Each structure stands twice: as structure tokens, then as C-alpha cells.
Tab-separated table of C-alpha atoms in Angstrom:
chain	number	residue	atom	x	y	z
A	1	UNK	CA	0.020	-0.163	-0.049
A	2	UNK	CA	2.281	3.463	-1.417
A	3	UNK	CA	1.112	6.491	0.345
A	4	UNK	CA	3.132	8.533	-2.975
A	5	UNK	CA	-1.084	8.736	-3.772
A	6	UNK	CA	-2.309	10.876	-0.590
A	7	UNK	CA	-1.037	14.650	-0.346
A	8	UNK	CA	-0.465	15.173	2.948
A	9	UNK	CA	-0.680	18.344	4.541
A	10	UNK	CA	1.800	21.024	5.540
A	11	UNK	CA	2.726	23.859	7.364
A	12	UNK	CA	0.656	26.888	4.448
A	13	UNK	CA	-1.960	24.027	3.778
A	14	UNK	CA	-2.746	23.875	8.140
A	15	UNK	CA	-2.783	27.387	8.068
A	16	UNK	CA	-4.882	27.920	4.523
A	17	UNK	CA	-7.739	25.196	6.230
A	18	UNK	CA	-7.375	27.246	9.371
A	19	UNK	CA	-8.499	30.677	7.903
A	20	UNK	CA	-10.562	28.741	5.920
A	21	UNK	CA	-12.709	27.316	9.038
A	22	UNK	CA	-11.769	30.104	11.025
A	23	UNK	CA	-9.688	28.077	13.748
A	24	UNK	CA	-7.962	29.158	15.915
A	25	UNK	CA	-6.364	26.978	17.694
A	26	UNK	CA	-7.331	26.725	21.670
A	27	UNK	CA	-5.780	25.585	24.935
A	28	UNK	CA	-8.693	24.290	26.316
A	29	UNK	CA	-9.063	21.268	23.685
A	30	UNK	CA	-5.133	20.926	23.369
A	31	UNK	CA	-4.873	22.016	20.283
A	32	UNK	CA	-1.519	21.527	18.334
A	33	UNK	CA	-2.052	20.951	14.886
A	34	UNK	CA	0.879	18.129	13.115
A	35	UNK	CA	2.460	20.498	10.431
A	36	UNK	CA	5.196	18.158	8.993
A	37	UNK	CA	5.413	15.350	6.831
A	38	UNK	CA	7.918	13.611	8.028
A	39	UNK	CA	6.693	13.356	11.505
A	40	UNK	CA	3.374	11.617	10.745
A	41	UNK	CA	5.005	8.882	8.651
A	42	UNK	CA	7.112	8.489	11.204
A	43	UNK	CA	4.158	8.039	13.834
A	44	UNK	CA	2.631	5.662	11.125
A	45	UNK	CA	5.611	3.422	10.677
A	46	UNK	CA	6.968	3.294	14.260
A	47	UNK	CA	2.740	2.290	15.216
A	48	UNK	CA	3.744	-0.427	12.791
A	49	UNK	CA	0.245	0.059	11.108
A	50	UNK	CA	-0.716	-2.965	8.445
A	51	UNK	CA	-3.423	-3.625	6.220
A	52	UNK	CA	-5.348	-5.317	8.275
A	53	UNK	CA	-5.443	-2.630	11.582
A	54	UNK	CA	-8.756	-1.063	11.761
A	55	UNK	CA	-7.143	2.683	13.316
A	56	UNK	CA	-9.157	4.417	15.906
A	57	UNK	CA	-8.176	7.895	15.732
A	58	UNK	CA	-8.723	10.449	18.548
A	59	UNK	CA	-8.420	13.696	17.733
A	60	UNK	CA	-7.572	14.109	14.080
A	61	UNK	CA	-7.801	17.874	13.988
A	62	UNK	CA	-7.304	19.500	10.326
A	63	UNK	CA	-6.272	15.587	9.692
A	64	UNK	CA	-2.294	15.839	9.187
A	65	UNK	CA	-2.203	12.354	10.620
A	66	UNK	CA	-5.138	11.320	8.686
A	67	UNK	CA	-4.142	11.452	6.138
A	68	UNK	CA	-0.621	9.328	6.534
A	69	UNK	CA	-2.770	6.634	8.027
A	70	UNK	CA	-5.500	5.705	5.516
A	71	UNK	CA	-3.296	4.114	2.528
A	72	UNK	CA	-1.345	1.434	5.388
A	73	UNK	CA	-4.543	1.029	7.285
A	74	UNK	CA	-8.041	-1.383	6.093
A	75	UNK	CA	-10.040	1.296	8.124
A	76	UNK	CA	-9.121	4.526	10.140
A	77	UNK	CA	-12.212	5.666	12.866
A	78	UNK	CA	-11.435	9.832	13.545
A	79	UNK	CA	-13.305	10.802	16.703
A	80	UNK	CA	-13.337	13.719	17.250
A	81	UNK	CA	-15.342	16.475	19.239
A	82	UNK	CA	-15.617	19.607	18.000
A	83	UNK	CA	-18.551	19.698	15.315
A	84	UNK	CA	-16.448	21.908	12.813
A	85	UNK	CA	-13.046	19.781	12.494
A	86	UNK	CA	-15.403	16.546	11.972
A	87	UNK	CA	-17.803	17.878	9.456
A	88	UNK	CA	-14.408	19.229	7.730
A	89	UNK	CA	-12.385	16.461	7.741
A	90	UNK	CA	-14.167	14.187	5.153
A	91	UNK	CA	-13.911	16.824	2.688
A	92	UNK	CA	-10.053	17.470	3.051
A	93	UNK	CA	-9.723	13.323	2.740
A	94	UNK	CA	-11.820	13.554	-0.432
A	95	UNK	CA	-10.089	16.781	-1.832
A	96	UNK	CA	-6.632	15.157	-1.163
A	97	UNK	CA	-7.074	11.280	-1.236
A	98	UNK	CA	-10.354	10.802	-3.033
A	99	UNK	CA	-9.385	6.857	-3.895
A	100	UNK	CA	-8.811	6.273	0.206
A	101	UNK	CA	-12.231	8.194	1.354
A	102	UNK	CA	-14.301	4.862	2.194
A	103	UNK	CA	-11.623	3.740	4.107
A	104	UNK	CA	-12.889	6.673	6.860
A	105	UNK	CA	-15.319	7.121	9.470
A	106	UNK	CA	-15.863	10.415	11.193
A	107	UNK	CA	-17.736	9.757	14.841
A	108	UNK	CA	-18.349	12.812	16.338
A	109	UNK	CA	-18.134	12.544	20.308
A	110	UNK	CA	-15.647	12.742	23.611
A	111	UNK	CA	-12.882	10.294	23.284
A	112	UNK	CA	-13.075	10.430	26.905
A	113	UNK	CA	-17.292	8.919	27.128
A	114	UNK	CA	-17.372	7.203	23.371
A	115	UNK	CA	-18.838	4.143	23.748
A	116	UNK	CA	-17.865	0.518	21.126
A	117	UNK	CA	-20.926	0.811	19.848
A	118	UNK	CA	-20.809	4.160	18.014
A	119	UNK	CA	-17.552	3.201	16.060
A	120	UNK	CA	-19.114	1.258	13.400
A	121	UNK	CA	-16.203	-0.937	13.325
A	122	UNK	CA	-13.667	-2.979	16.464
A	123	UNK	CA	-10.771	-0.331	16.548
A	124	UNK	CA	-7.252	-3.127	16.689
A	125	UNK	CA	-4.946	0.061	17.146
A	126	UNK	CA	-4.790	3.689	18.458
A	127	UNK	CA	-2.559	5.761	16.480
A	128	UNK	CA	-3.015	10.017	17.762
A	129	UNK	CA	-1.980	13.056	18.760
A	130	UNK	CA	-3.309	13.526	21.695
A	131	UNK	CA	-3.664	16.791	23.667
A	132	UNK	CA	-1.914	16.406	26.863
A	133	UNK	CA	-4.945	17.747	29.446
A	134	UNK	CA	-6.688	14.655	28.606
A	135	UNK	CA	-3.564	11.880	26.865
A	136	UNK	CA	-3.822	9.308	29.967
A	137	UNK	CA	-7.598	9.097	31.015
A	138	UNK	CA	-8.486	8.695	27.161
A	139	UNK	CA	-5.752	6.130	26.854
A	140	UNK	CA	-6.902	4.375	29.915
A	141	UNK	CA	-10.981	4.942	28.599
A	142	UNK	CA	-10.445	3.425	25.472
A	143	UNK	CA	-8.005	0.585	26.300
A	144	UNK	CA	-10.995	-0.288	28.960
A	145	UNK	CA	-14.004	-0.216	26.775
A	146	UNK	CA	-12.343	-1.552	23.471
A	147	UNK	CA	-10.552	-5.030	23.731
A	148	UNK	CA	-10.612	-5.224	20.695
A	149	UNK	CA	-7.275	-2.641	20.659
A	150	UNK	CA	-4.169	-4.765	20.425
A	151	UNK	CA	-1.651	-2.014	20.341
A	152	UNK	CA	-1.490	1.974	20.555
A	153	UNK	CA	1.250	4.720	19.561
A	154	UNK	CA	0.374	8.020	20.962
A	155	UNK	CA	1.699	11.169	21.048
A	156	UNK	CA	1.530	13.232	24.180
A	157	UNK	CA	3.712	15.856	26.337
A	158	UNK	CA	7.156	14.799	27.485
A	159	UNK	CA	6.461	14.363	30.811
A	160	UNK	CA	3.236	12.931	30.003
A	161	UNK	CA	5.458	9.900	28.382
A	162	UNK	CA	7.481	9.740	31.103
A	163	UNK	CA	4.617	9.292	33.510
A	164	UNK	CA	3.023	6.704	31.107
A	165	UNK	CA	5.745	4.139	30.428
A	166	UNK	CA	7.589	4.538	34.180
A	167	UNK	CA	8.336	1.585	35.923
A	168	UNK	CA	8.400	0.908	39.969
A	169	UNK	CA	11.540	3.162	42.058
A	170	UNK	CA	11.586	5.372	39.212
A	171	UNK	CA	10.767	9.887	39.917
A	172	UNK	CA	7.938	9.238	37.754
A	173	UNK	CA	6.287	6.496	38.480
A	174	UNK	CA	2.473	7.286	39.901
A	175	UNK	CA	-1.330	6.489	38.804
A	176	UNK	CA	-1.235	6.787	35.341
A	177	UNK	CA	2.150	3.677	34.906
A	178	UNK	CA	0.596	1.276	37.343
A	179	UNK	CA	-3.023	2.049	35.318
A	180	UNK	CA	-1.442	1.781	31.753
A	181	UNK	CA	0.606	-1.568	32.995
A	182	UNK	CA	-2.905	-3.222	34.154
A	183	UNK	CA	-3.536	-2.934	30.470
A	184	UNK	CA	-0.241	-2.654	28.359
A	185	UNK	CA	3.213	-3.250	28.019
A	186	UNK	CA	3.931	0.207	28.028
A	187	UNK	CA	7.356	1.896	26.366
A	188	UNK	CA	8.600	5.433	25.254
A	189	UNK	CA	9.106	5.125	21.701
A	190	UNK	CA	11.093	8.021	20.626
A	191	UNK	CA	10.539	12.493	21.637
A	192	UNK	CA	9.194	14.562	18.984
A	193	UNK	CA	10.369	18.126	18.315
A	194	UNK	CA	7.921	21.563	19.042
A	195	UNK	CA	8.561	22.440	15.718
A	196	UNK	CA	6.498	20.265	13.888
A	197	UNK	CA	3.762	21.383	15.390
A	198	UNK	CA	1.270	25.216	14.472
A	199	UNK	CA	0.943	26.766	16.941
A	200	UNK	CA	4.384	26.307	18.623
A	201	UNK	CA	3.736	24.458	21.817
A	202	UNK	CA	5.889	25.831	24.754
A	203	UNK	CA	6.485	21.345	26.006
A	204	UNK	CA	8.077	18.426	23.999
A	205	UNK	CA	6.673	16.556	22.846
A	206	UNK	CA	7.748	11.975	22.981
A	207	UNK	CA	6.166	9.080	21.703
A	208	UNK	CA	4.487	6.014	23.940
A	209	UNK	CA	3.712	2.310	22.502
A	210	UNK	CA	1.475	0.373	24.117
A	211	UNK	CA	1.080	-3.801	23.701
A	212	UNK	CA	-2.177	-5.238	24.823
A	213	UNK	CA	-0.882	-7.951	27.298
A	214	UNK	CA	-3.395	-9.776	30.102
A	215	UNK	CA	-4.135	-8.726	33.088
A	216	UNK	CA	-2.394	-9.995	36.131
A	217	UNK	CA	-4.362	-13.151	37.603
A	218	UNK	CA	-6.273	-11.916	39.845
A	219	UNK	CA	-9.907	-12.668	41.991
A	220	UNK	CA	-10.110	-8.624	42.549
A	221	UNK	CA	-12.068	-7.016	39.534
A	222	UNK	CA	-10.369	-4.207	37.842
A	223	UNK	CA	-12.091	-1.408	40.353
A	224	UNK	CA	-10.612	-3.239	43.132
A	225	UNK	CA	-6.986	-3.186	42.140
A	226	UNK	CA	-7.725	0.658	40.518
A	227	UNK	CA	-9.332	1.776	44.237
A	228	UNK	CA	-5.502	0.548	46.162
A	229	UNK	CA	-3.569	2.259	43.426
A	230	UNK	CA	-5.510	5.335	43.970
A	231	UNK	CA	-4.957	5.056	47.608
A	232	UNK	CA	-1.326	4.533	47.092
A	233	UNK	CA	-0.458	7.413	45.003
A	234	UNK	CA	-3.775	9.968	46.899
A	235	UNK	CA	-0.613	10.883	49.583
A	236	UNK	CA	2.971	10.526	47.866
A	237	UNK	CA	6.000	10.101	50.272
A	238	UNK	CA	3.580	7.841	52.888
A	239	UNK	CA	4.308	4.229	53.889
A	240	UNK	CA	1.713	1.709	52.311
A	241	UNK	CA	-0.042	1.550	55.641
A	242	UNK	CA	-0.708	4.742	55.949
A	243	UNK	CA	-2.010	5.224	52.750
A	244	UNK	CA	-4.081	2.623	52.877
A	245	UNK	CA	-5.471	3.769	56.072
A	246	UNK	CA	-8.608	4.659	54.606
A	247	UNK	CA	-8.592	1.703	52.368
A	248	UNK	CA	-8.281	-0.789	54.534
A	249	UNK	CA	-10.806	0.965	57.701
A	250	UNK	CA	-7.407	1.854	59.772
A	251	UNK	CA	-3.766	1.709	59.918
A	252	UNK	CA	-3.330	-1.335	61.274
A	253	UNK	CA	-6.084	-3.970	59.062
A	254	UNK	CA	-3.979	-1.831	55.888
A	255	UNK	CA	-0.440	-3.309	57.787
A	256	UNK	CA	-3.014	-6.996	57.926
A	257	UNK	CA	-3.621	-6.964	54.714
A	258	UNK	CA	-0.188	-5.808	52.921
A	259	UNK	CA	1.789	-8.680	55.149
A	260	UNK	CA	-1.278	-10.936	53.901
A	261	UNK	CA	-0.558	-9.811	50.242
A	262	UNK	CA	3.134	-10.386	51.239
A	263	UNK	CA	3.953	-6.447	50.416
A	264	UNK	CA	6.445	-4.500	53.370
A	265	UNK	CA	4.097	-2.119	54.901
A	266	UNK	CA	7.124	0.073	55.238
A	267	UNK	CA	7.371	-0.275	51.442
A	268	UNK	CA	5.675	2.798	49.288
A	269	UNK	CA	3.334	3.028	46.328
A	270	UNK	CA	5.989	4.298	44.057
A	271	UNK	CA	7.849	0.663	44.960
A	272	UNK	CA	5.261	-1.285	43.253
A	273	UNK	CA	4.432	-2.896	40.401
A	274	UNK	CA	1.195	-3.816	39.658
A	275	UNK	CA	1.176	-7.456	40.457
A	276	UNK	CA	1.482	-6.306	43.985
A	277	UNK	CA	-1.984	-4.287	43.806
A	278	UNK	CA	-3.546	-7.140	42.168
A	279	UNK	CA	-2.313	-8.763	45.027
A	280	UNK	CA	-2.989	-6.012	47.782
A	281	UNK	CA	-7.110	-5.658	46.392
A	282	UNK	CA	-7.663	-9.679	47.468
A	283	UNK	CA	-6.901	-8.768	50.366
A	284	UNK	CA	-8.749	-6.357	51.272
A	285	UNK	CA	-10.687	-6.265	55.257
A	286	UNK	CA	-14.340	-6.550	54.416
A	287	UNK	CA	-16.274	-4.386	57.279
A	288	UNK	CA	-17.054	-5.457	60.348
């Protein structure tokens, strides 16, 4: 599937489109549009999109990445919250890659709340340039509601990429790291410079690759495990005995649960892999 047929969007095309739509990129929606063809081609390559993939793209914006995805994927389902952008995207694709227009489905929806039934397909890959203020909740929501997702590559603010891909013991290991690890193996997949965006953001970006795996084997539900994770990190630098006191009922009850799970009560949440949180969840004391 060669991509020579597609006219990708460059800086002038992006600005012309924005002007035509009277679009002023907003901080609130975290809109920074990619204006560099090399970057979107690299994203598609690193994402390892194949002709079997149904790609879900969140926040396609003006369509830079969409146009690079269409030649490589079986189908692209673009989820766009902005009604003006959602209406324009099929027009842009029809003008620049008419023979691929049939592969595009645009769903005007909030990706934080979108459900499988709205998509009209079962996405196998998530590829997106995500606004940094919603990146983590969007990724976690989609992994939860779309069991068909096998892999993902998202472009996010550099610090967010670090947090999502962090392992136990890292300074930036926290709730996003552990919850993402419940669903997938997560790793940094390279940096992205500021100048590939318009407007130029005042932060660096990075690529995060996700590969779906089975969650830890546990008798606890995902909600129960996530409740432990939330409690463990609600007060950073506290020992787990102290941090889990409200979750367990008392510090002593937390200590009992931790020891039953084989976890040292003097440890901190930052030191535990997701499997440990799952074991702790199994030993939550039942209220008297």
C-alpha cells in the first residue's frame, strides 16, 4: 500500500484550512496541529500499522495524521469532539486522497466517553496526537472499553510520556504508570520536537507505544485494584501502611492486608509493580 498517492498537509495547507474554518487553535482543547509530513509518516511507521488494522484516531484535527494513516490501514475511525473539524475532515480526505475516502469513518464524540457501539468497527490500533490534558484518561478509557485494541502509539507531552512508561522505583512512577501497566506493556518510542506543530507548543512531546497484554491474574476486579492504586498514591511518600489506612479502615487493618499480600507495609506505592497492587486488593478487609 504505497503512500505516494496522498497529498499530506504542510504548514501552508494547515494555515489555509484553519483560516477557511476561522479556526483559532484553543488551549482548552489542547489543539496543536502537526504541520510536518515526515513526523506523521514516522508515527505511522513506528505504530506498525498494517493493512489488517482498523485504526482509531482521537482528535484528528485538520487531518495531518489521518492522511498518513489511510493508505496503510484497512479503516480509520476518527473520533473528533469539535463539530467544525469533524465536518471538514471527510472533505479534506476527499480532496487529497479521494480513492481512500471510503476507508474513513468520522465520529463526532468525546473520546473520554465514546463507546464501542458508536464506532461502527472494532479498532485494533490506537494512533493519535493526544491533547496533553486528556491523554492519560483517554488512553485508559479506550483500553477499558475496546478489548479489540491490540496496540497503540500516542504522541503526548514529554512528561506525560515519561509518566505513562515509568516503571516501579522511578521518580515519575504513579497512577498513570500502574493503570496503563494493567492493560499493556508501555514504552517510550522516541522524542518529537516542538517545531513540527502549529502553533508551536512550549513543551516537548514524545511517542508512547502500548502493546496489549493480559491483566495480572487476580480474583480482584479491575475496579478493586484501581481503588488500591488510587489510595496508594493519594499521599505520595507515605508508607503503604499509612496511605492505605482509609482504604482498609485503619492503619492496622492496612498492615494486615499488606502482610497477607506479601508486601512490606513500610514500602511506598512508588516501589510496587501492578501485580502487587492486585494482590493487595485481594486482601481488602471486609467491614465488620
